[in-house]
Coordinates of C-alpha atoms (C1' of nucleotides) in Angstrom, one line a residue:
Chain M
X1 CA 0.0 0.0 0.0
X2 CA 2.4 2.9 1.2
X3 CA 4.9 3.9 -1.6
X4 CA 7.7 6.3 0.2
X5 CA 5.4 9.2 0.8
X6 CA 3.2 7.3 3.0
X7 CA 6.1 5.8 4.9
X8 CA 7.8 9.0 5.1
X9 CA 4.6 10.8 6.8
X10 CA 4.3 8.1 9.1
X11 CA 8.0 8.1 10.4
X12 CA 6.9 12.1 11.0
X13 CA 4.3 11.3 13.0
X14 CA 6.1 8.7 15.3
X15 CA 9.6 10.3 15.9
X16 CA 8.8 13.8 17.7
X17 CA 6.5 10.9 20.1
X18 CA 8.0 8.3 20.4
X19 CA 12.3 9.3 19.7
X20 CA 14.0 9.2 23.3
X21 CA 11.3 7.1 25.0
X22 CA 11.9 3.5 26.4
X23 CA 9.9 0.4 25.5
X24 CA 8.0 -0.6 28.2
X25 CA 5.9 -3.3 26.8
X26 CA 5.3 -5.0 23.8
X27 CA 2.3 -7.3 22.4
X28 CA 2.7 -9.7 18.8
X29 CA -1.0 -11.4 19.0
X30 CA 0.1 -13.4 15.5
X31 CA 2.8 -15.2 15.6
X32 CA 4.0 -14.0 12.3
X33 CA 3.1 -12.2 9.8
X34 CA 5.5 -12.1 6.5
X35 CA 7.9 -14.0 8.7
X36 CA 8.5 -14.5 12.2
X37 CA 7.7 -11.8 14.5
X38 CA 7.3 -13.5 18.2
X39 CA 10.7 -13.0 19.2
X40 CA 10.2 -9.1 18.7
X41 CA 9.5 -8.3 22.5
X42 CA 12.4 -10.2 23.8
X43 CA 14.7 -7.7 21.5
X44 CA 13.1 -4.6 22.8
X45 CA 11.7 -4.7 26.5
X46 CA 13.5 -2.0 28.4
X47 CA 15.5 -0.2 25.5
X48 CA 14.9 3.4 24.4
X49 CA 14.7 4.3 20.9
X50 CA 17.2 6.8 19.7
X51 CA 16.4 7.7 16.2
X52 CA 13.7 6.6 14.0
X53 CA 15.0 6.6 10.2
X54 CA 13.6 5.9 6.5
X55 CA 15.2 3.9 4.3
X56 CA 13.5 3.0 0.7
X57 CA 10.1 2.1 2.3
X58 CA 11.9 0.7 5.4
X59 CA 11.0 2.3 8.7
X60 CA 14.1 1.5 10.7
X61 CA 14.5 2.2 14.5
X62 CA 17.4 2.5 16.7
X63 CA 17.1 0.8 20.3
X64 CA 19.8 1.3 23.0
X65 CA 19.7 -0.5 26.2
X66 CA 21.9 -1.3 29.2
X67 CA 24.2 -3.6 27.5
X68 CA 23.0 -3.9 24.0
X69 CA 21.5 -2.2 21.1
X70 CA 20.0 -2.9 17.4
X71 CA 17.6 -2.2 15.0
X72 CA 14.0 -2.7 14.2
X73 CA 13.1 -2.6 10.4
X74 CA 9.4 -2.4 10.1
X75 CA 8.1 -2.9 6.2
X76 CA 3.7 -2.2 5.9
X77 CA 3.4 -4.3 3.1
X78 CA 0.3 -3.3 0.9
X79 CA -1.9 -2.7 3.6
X80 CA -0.5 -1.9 7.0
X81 CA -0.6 1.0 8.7
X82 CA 0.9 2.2 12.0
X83 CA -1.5 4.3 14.4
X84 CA -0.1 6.1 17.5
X85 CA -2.0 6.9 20.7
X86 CA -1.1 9.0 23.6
X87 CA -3.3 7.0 25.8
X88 CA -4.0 4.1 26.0
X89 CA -4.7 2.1 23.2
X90 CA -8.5 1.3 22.4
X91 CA -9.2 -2.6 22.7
X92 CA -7.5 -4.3 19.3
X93 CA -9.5 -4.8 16.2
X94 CA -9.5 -7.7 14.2
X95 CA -6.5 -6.7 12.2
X96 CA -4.2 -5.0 15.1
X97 CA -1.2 -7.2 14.9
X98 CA 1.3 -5.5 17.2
X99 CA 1.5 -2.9 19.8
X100 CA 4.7 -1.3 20.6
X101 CA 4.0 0.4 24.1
X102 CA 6.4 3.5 25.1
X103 CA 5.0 4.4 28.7
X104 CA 1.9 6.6 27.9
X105 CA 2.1 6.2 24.7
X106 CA 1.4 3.1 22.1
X107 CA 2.3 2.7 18.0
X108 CA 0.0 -0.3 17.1
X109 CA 0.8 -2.3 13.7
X110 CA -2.8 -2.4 11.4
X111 CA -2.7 -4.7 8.5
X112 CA -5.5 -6.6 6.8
X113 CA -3.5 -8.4 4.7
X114 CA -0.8 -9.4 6.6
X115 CA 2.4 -8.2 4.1
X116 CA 3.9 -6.5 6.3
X117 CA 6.5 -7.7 8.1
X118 CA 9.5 -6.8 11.3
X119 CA 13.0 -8.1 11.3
X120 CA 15.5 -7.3 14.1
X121 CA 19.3 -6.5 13.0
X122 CA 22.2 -6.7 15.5
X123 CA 24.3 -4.7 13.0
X124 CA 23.8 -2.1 10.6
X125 CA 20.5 -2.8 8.2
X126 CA 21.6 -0.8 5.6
X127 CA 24.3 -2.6 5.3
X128 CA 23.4 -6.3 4.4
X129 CA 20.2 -7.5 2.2
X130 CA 17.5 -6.9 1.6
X131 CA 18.6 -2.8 2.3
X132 CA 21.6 -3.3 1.1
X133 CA 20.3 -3.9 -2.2
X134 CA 18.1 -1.0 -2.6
X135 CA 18.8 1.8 -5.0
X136 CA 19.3 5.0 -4.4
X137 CA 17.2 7.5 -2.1
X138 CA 15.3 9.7 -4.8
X139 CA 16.3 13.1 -2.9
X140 CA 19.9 12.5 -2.6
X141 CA 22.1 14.8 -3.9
X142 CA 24.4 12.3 -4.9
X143 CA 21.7 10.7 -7.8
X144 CA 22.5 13.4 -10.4
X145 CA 20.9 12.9 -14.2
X146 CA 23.8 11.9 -15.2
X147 CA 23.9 9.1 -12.3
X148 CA 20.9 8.1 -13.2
X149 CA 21.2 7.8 -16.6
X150 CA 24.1 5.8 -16.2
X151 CA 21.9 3.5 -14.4
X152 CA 19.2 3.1 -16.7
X153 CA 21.3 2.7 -19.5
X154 CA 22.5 -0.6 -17.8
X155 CA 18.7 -2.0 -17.8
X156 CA 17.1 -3.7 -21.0
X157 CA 14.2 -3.7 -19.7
X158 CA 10.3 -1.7 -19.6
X159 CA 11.4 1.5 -17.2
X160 CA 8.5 1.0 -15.1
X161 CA 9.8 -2.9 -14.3
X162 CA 13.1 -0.8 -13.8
X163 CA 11.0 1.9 -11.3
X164 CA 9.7 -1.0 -9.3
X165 CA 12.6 -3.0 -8.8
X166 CA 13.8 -0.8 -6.8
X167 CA 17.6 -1.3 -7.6
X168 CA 18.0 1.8 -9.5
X169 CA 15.9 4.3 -6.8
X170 CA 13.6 3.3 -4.3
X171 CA 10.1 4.9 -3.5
X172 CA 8.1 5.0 -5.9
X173 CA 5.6 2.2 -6.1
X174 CA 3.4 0.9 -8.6
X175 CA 0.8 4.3 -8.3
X176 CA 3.9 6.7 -8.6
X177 CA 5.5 5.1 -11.5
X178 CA 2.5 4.9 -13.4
X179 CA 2.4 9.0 -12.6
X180 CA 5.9 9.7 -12.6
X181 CA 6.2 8.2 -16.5
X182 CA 3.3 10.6 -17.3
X183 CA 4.5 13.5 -16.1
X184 CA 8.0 12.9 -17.7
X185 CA 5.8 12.0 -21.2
X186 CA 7.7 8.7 -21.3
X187 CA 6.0 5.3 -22.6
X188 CA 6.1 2.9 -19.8
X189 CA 7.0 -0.2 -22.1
X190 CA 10.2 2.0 -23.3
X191 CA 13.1 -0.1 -22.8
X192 CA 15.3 1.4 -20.0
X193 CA 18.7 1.4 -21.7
X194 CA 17.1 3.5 -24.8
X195 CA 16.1 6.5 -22.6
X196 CA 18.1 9.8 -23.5
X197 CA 20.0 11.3 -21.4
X198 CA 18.3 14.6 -21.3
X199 CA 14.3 12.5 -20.7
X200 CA 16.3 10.3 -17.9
X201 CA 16.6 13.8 -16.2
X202 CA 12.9 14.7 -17.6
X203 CA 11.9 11.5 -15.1
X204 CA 14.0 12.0 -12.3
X205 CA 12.8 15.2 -11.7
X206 CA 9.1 13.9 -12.3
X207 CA 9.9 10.7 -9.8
X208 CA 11.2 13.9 -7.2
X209 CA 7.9 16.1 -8.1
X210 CA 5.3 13.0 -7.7
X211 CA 6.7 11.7 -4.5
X212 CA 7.2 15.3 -2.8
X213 CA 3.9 16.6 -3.8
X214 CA 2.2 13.8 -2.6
X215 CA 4.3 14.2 0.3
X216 CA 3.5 17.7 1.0
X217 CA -0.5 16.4 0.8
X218 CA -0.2 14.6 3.9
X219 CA 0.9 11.6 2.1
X220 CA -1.4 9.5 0.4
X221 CA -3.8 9.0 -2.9
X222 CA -4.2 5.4 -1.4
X223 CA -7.6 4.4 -0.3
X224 CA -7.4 2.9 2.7
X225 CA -4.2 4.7 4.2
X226 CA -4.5 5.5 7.8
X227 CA -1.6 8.3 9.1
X228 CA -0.2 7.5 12.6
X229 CA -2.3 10.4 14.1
X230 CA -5.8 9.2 12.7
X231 CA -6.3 11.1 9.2
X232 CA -7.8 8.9 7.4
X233 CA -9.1 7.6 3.8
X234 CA -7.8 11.1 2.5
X235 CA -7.9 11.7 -1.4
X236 CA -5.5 14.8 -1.5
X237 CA -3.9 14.1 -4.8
X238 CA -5.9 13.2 -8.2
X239 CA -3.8 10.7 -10.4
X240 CA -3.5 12.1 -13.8
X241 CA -3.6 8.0 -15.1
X242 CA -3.5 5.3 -12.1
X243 CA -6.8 3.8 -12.2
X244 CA -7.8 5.6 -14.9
X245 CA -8.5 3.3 -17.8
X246 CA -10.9 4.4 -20.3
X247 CA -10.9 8.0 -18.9
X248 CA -9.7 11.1 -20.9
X249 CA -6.1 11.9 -20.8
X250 CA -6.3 15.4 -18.7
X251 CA -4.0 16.7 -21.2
X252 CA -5.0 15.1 -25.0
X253 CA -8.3 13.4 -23.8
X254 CA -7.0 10.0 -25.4
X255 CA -8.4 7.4 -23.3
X256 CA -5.6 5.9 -21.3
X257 CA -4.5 2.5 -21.4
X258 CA -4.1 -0.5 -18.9
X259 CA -1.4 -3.4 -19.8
X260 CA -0.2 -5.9 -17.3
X261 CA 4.0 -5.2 -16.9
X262 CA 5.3 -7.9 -14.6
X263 CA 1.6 -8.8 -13.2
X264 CA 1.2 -5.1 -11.7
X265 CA -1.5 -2.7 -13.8
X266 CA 0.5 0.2 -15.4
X267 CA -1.4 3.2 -16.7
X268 CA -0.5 5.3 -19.5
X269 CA -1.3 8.1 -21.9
X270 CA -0.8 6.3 -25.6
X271 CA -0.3 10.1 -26.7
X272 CA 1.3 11.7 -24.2
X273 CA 4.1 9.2 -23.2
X274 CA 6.1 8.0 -26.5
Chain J
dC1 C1' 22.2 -13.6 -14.1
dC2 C1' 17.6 -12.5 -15.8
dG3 C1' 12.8 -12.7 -16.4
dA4 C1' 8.3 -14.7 -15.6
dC5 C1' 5.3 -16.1 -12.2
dA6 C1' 3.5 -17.9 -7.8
dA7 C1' 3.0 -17.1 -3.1
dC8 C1' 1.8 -14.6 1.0
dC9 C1' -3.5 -12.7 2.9
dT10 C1' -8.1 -10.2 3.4
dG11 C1' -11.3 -6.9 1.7
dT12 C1' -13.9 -4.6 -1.8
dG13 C1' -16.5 -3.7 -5.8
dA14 C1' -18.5 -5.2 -10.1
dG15 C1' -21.5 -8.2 -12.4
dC16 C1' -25.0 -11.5 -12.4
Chain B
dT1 C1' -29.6 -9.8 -1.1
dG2 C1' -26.0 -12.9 -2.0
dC3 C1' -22.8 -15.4 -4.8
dT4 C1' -18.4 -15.5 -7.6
dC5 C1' -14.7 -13.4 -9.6
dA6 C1' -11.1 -10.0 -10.5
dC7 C1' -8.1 -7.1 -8.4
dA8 C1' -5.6 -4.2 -4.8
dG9 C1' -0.4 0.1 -2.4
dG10 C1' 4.9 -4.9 -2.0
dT11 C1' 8.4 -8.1 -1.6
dT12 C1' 10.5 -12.7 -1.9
dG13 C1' 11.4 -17.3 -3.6
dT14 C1' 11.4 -20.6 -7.2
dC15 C1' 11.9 -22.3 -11.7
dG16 C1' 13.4 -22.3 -16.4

DNA sequence: CCGACAACCTGTGAGC
DNA sequence: TGCTCACAGGTTGTCG
């Protein structure tokens, strides 16, 4: 569900609260959900967490305690949402997986579908898989046209597969692919490698524009999205083609398309993105 | 190594 | 109203 916007609203919400406070209880009532998550607790009873960071669409936290520290990577899958209360919690819901308890205050772990997932890391995440593989942030300075270019030039593949696997810049999901492509007028099924260099800029700066606008919205076109402080089922930002099939191209009127790339729905402009 | 595809789950909306 | 089917924001593992 969250594509980096989403993420990056929620890590907002949680870090002035929660940044600095200790765990003081924790409660898993599944025993897993992508993997195993029962030994969670164990790892975090009675540490404080120091910084609460973003990486990709990673939420990763920083516990210290007495004698030992680590890291919480949290992932919300398609559907998962974290909620925070000041008080306490209301009784859990069907769906309420996880409650992370920080005195007063509680993050609880929402998520229908269950494709979310927590790992605990004794040593750095970012530096061994599955972050360790991820592309580059799509705000950091260091990802320059010409870096990305180089990138894309190594892929023969459809861009948007490129987009979504992740490996050249993380973020943008399947929604802001579709409308990053758009915006940058490029054709979806447009093999990677045969990109220009000047449109590889075009799209990095429409990848930069989609995510922060969405961003600056409050973070989400997504249906079902829940922000940490209780906003919820907002529809802040109208997609110019995701789920748009059949509909009038905002700018030519040609209806826009729906193929199948890699068994995710891509939307396109056939006139608009060549 | 790459690409295609299934798997992991539940909920929702469309069509009959 | 109620059934069935297609489809939904993401990642990972397997197979060819």
């Amino acid at each position: 569900m969250p594509e980096l916007p989403e993420v990056e609203v929620t890590r907002r919400a949680l870090a002035p609260a929660l940044v600095g406070c200790t765990v003081t209880g924790t409660v898993c009532r599944v025993p897993r959900l992508r993997s195993e998550i029962g030994s969670i607790p164990n790892h975090l009873a009675g540490k404080r967490l120091t910084a609460l960071t973003r990486r990709g669409k990673y939420l990763i936290w920083r516990f210290e305690g007495e004698s030992d520290a680590g890291w919480l990577v949290t992932h919300l899958g398609m559907s998962g949402y974290w909620r925070l209360w000041e008080s306490p919690a209301p009784q859990p819901d069907k769906h309420d997986h996880v409650d992370l308890v920080f005195g007063s205050a509680t993050v609880r772990l929402t998520d229908p579908r269950r494709f979310s997932d927590m790992r605990w890391f004794d040593v750095d995440p970012c530096t061994v898989p599955p972050l360790s593989r991820l592309g580059s942030e799509p705000f950091a300075p260091a990802l320059t046209d010409e870096v990305f270019a180089a990138a894309l030039r190594r892929r023969r593949r459809a861009v948007k597969e490129v987009l979504m696997a992740g490996d050249v810049v993380v973020g943008a999901g399947n929604i802001y692919s579709s409308e990053s492509l758009f915006a940058a007028g490029i054709d979806p099924r447009r093999s990677a490698d045969r990109i220009s260099v000047k449109r590889c800029g075009k799209l990095l700066a429409a990848i930069r524009t989609t995510l922060s606008s969405a961003l600056e919205a409050g973070g989400t076109t997504l249906r079902d999205f829940h922000s940490p402080l209780g906003e919820d089922g907002w529809f802040s930002i109208a997609c110019n083609v995701y789920g748009r099939a059949g509909e009038p191209c905002r700018i030519c009127g040609t209806p826009i398309a729906r193929i199948v790339q890699n068994g995710r729905a891509t939307y396109y402009c056939p006139k608009c993105q060549k």
